[in-house]
Each structure stands twice: as C-alpha cells, then as structure tokens.
C-alpha cells in the first residue's frame, strides 16, 4: 500500500488471508471519504483508453453485497501478493495504470509457475479509504501499455456486474486515429430493468440522510433510522442503498436509482433527475421551504399537524407518516444489571441544559444520563457514559424503571413525535415526556406528559410505572402499528401506485 490509502494492519492481514485457493493477488475495495466506492478493479470497456474503475462512485452496499469477487485486474495500490509472484511495475506516472499492469503481470507469472493460481480478487473490508486521489497522467509509457492491451478481452467485469444486477452500457465511440490520452468512465446500466419478486416490482431505493460520512456520523439518529428503514424495505423485496450528506449526489451511479427517498432533517438534499423523488420530513420542519416541497413526487411528514396545515397552504399533497421502531431490536426481554437504572435519559446536550434533564435533577430523581457534554451541566454521579451503542439501547430502556424523553420545540408544536418514544415503549419501558401534539393519541397511557417539576416528581412515583403487564401490552401495540415494516409497506405501495397511475415503469420518464 502507498500513502494514498488509509488502512490498518487488519486490512493487510485480511488481504493476505485471501491468498489461497488459486488467488495470486487480492485488492481491497477502497472507499472515498464520502463512503462511495473508489474501485472494485479495472474494467476494460474501450480500446486504447485507460481502464475505468469498476463500480467507481457507487454506494458501498453494491460491493458489500458481492463479497469477494474475481476481477480482471487490480487498479489501486492496496493489495496483497506473494513475493515470488511480485514484479516491477512499469514506470508510468499514472498510478492506477501502473497497478493494473502489475496485476496483469502477477497473474500471468503465477499461472506459468502454478497453473490455476492466477486469480485476482477484490475484497470488501469495510472502511478502507483512499486518502487522496492518485496521479492520472497518461504518459508515453502508459500509451505503450494501452497499445499492447488494445485487443485484451475483459471477461471478468461483465460477470461481476451481472452478479450485482448491472451491465456495461454501450461506450461512446472514440474517433479513428485518436491519441489514447484519456481514462474511461464506464457507463453502467441496470441489467434487466425492474425485476419482480413474489408479485412486487423490485425497485432500487436510495435513502438519503443528513448525517456525515464515516465515524463522524455513526452516532446520528438519522443513520439508525435509515438502516432500520432499509432493512424493512429489503424485507418488502426492494433493493436499498444509503447515502450520507456527502454522497447524496453520485454522478457515476445515481442514474440507476428508481426511488430517491430523502429523510429530511437538518439539510436540504438535491433532487435526483433520474428517479422518483420522495420526501419524508422527520425533523426540523421549519427548515423546509415551499419551493423544496414542490420538487417532490411524494411527500410525507412525521408531524401530522404540520402536514395538514402545510398541504392546505401550498395545495401540495403531504401525507402524515409517523416515525417508527424496529421490533426485532426494541422489544421486552431480560434486564441487564450492568445497564439498570432508576430514571434514564439517553441523548446529547445539544449544547444546552435540556429541560427534561434539568427538571429531573431539580425534582431530586435518581437520574442516569448517557450522552456527550453533560458534565458541564450536571454532577458526575448522574453521568453513566458518553455513548451507548444502538445495540445496547433496548436493553438499557427495559432495564430502567423509568425513561425520560423530550422534543425540539418546533417538533413538539407540529406533532413530530420523538423516535425515542417508539423505541422505548416498544422495549417495554414506562416513559415520561414533555408535551407534544398528538403524543397521547399514539401512545395512550404508556407515555405520561408533564409540565412542571412537581408534575415530573409526582408521575415518577406513580404506580403506573411499575405495571409490567400494561407496559408489555403497550410494547406489543407499538410493535404492531408503528414498525418500520409498516412504514415501508406504505412507501412501497404509494410509489407503485404513482407508477401505475402515470402509466410508466419504475424508470422515470425523464431519463
């Protein structure tokens, strides 16, 4: 590996482990900092031009779904090879081309010394990043290589693409006698268009969030929301990829998406001109303009009140669609003494002393808090930790006697009920929350609301908190009515209805 690649020793060991079963060279599938794929290998799609990058610019789910695959040649300096097969790469300044030439030579050398040991594979190893773009300069040495490869037949890339549901499109024609001095950007298309699985068309959905790429966005609620929704859509027979704020526009691959579903939070996301554009406003409704709303084919709001009044004002259809939970993770079950607490709050400070935490301290409750930044507002005895993983969250909820919740002011006013409520109640927790429009209609007695510190103190001591049977009943009701599977069903049905009503297939007629 060279300085253009950011990886650790586990990646090296993972690649070395693949040097068996006839494998001569194993290349890591690299990602850009925005999480899109750099390359799965070289693809030779046009004679006399430098090979393109297989699945370059695609979401990482496309490579992860393939697993380890045989490729024609590696093209990035992140690979493992046996020293006895290693060769000196050509002295071209074009790094990907030099790696491609080295890879082809290694494969040929391995085949001569050990017939059948010439495989080159690409290995998805998670977050292995290309820290900076390598040089792409097609010098005279590169041109000589391209002349030698002019008749090379790439039998691997079409197989890899077919396995992922894609195919190479028809390349543009290069003028006769042109000097080979460019890098191809292979046009990749859907192999068979929209497939049908158990009677339901399988569309390709891109879920777009406002979260940052990489570890910086790992603890965003929008990320967990998107993953659970993606799981539910896949369960409904759909194909799903997830984009962050830095990969929301993918010039190399967004034309393959049938549906672009924006989970609207902090930031506006550009429309996808190739897809059906669907908006689901799940937070910060005050940031959504009428112009933004008008660009979408379907619109949903997790706040029914906001949906109603905005639809009336703009004459744009906006359907209420509440947030949801994943019952496979959030459900009643055994408690964990290590995560047990009397009164629990999970959440960051948002750089303010959140009222529900302030009120709990003032009420003298035995409070446990998980989240960043709390030591500046409350004593250390109340802070359990800065981060509680999503996998531990359900156990923490059901191991608490009481869970606290709050809302952003605009979300409470417009009926955007916190996702924490769905998760906590589905886990079997008793919850006290600040007031929010429509909250009682959804949760009934499972969630009690308060206005004053005295209200909070009184409710925390009420017998309803310890009614295990009622909590279990409420958990079952939320799991049934407010699962991501139910939300996915609505989304799929509505998208297919629009497709049918407009008399077109899932590919947008604007393509």
GROMACS .gro file of N, CA, C and O in nm, residues 119 178 233 247 271 353 384 399 428 507:
model
   40
  119UNK      N    1  -0.575  -1.622  -1.017
  119UNK     CA    2  -0.693  -1.540  -0.986
  119UNK      C    3  -0.654  -1.407  -0.921
  119UNK      O    4  -0.563  -1.400  -0.840
  178UNK      N    5  -0.737   0.854  -3.290
  178UNK     CA    6  -0.719   0.943  -3.175
  178UNK      C    7  -0.605   0.895  -3.087
  178UNK      O    8  -0.580   0.776  -3.074
  233UNK      N    9  -3.742  -0.218   0.400
  233UNK     CA   10  -3.766  -0.214   0.256
  233UNK      C   11  -3.711  -0.339   0.188
  233UNK      O   12  -3.774  -0.393   0.096
  247UNK      N   13  -2.249   1.202  -0.004
  247UNK     CA   14  -2.265   1.115  -0.121
  247UNK      C   15  -2.406   1.124  -0.179
  247UNK      O   16  -2.446   1.039  -0.258
  271UNK      N   17  -3.240   1.707  -0.566
  271UNK     CA   18  -3.326   1.607  -0.630
  271UNK      C   19  -3.243   1.521  -0.724
  271UNK      O   20  -3.143   1.565  -0.780
  353UNK      N   21  -2.872   2.298   2.841
  353UNK     CA   22  -2.918   2.218   2.954
  353UNK      C   23  -3.063   2.178   2.923
  353UNK      O   24  -3.156   2.251   2.950
  384UNK      N   25  -2.354   0.833   3.327
  384UNK     CA   26  -2.311   0.693   3.316
  384UNK      C   27  -2.207   0.673   3.207
  384UNK      O   28  -2.126   0.581   3.213
  399UNK      N   29  -3.427  -0.203   3.111
  399UNK     CA   30  -3.363  -0.223   3.241
  399UNK      C   31  -3.382  -0.101   3.332
  399UNK      O   32  -3.336  -0.102   3.446
  428UNK      N   33  -4.062  -0.197   2.622
  428UNK     CA   34  -4.130  -0.230   2.747
  428UNK      C   35  -4.106  -0.130   2.857
  428UNK      O   36  -4.125  -0.162   2.975
  507UNK      N   37  -3.869   0.313  -1.403
  507UNK     CA   38  -3.770   0.409  -1.452
  507UNK      C   39  -3.842   0.537  -1.487
  507UNK      O   40  -3.940   0.536  -1.561
   0.00000   0.00000   0.00000
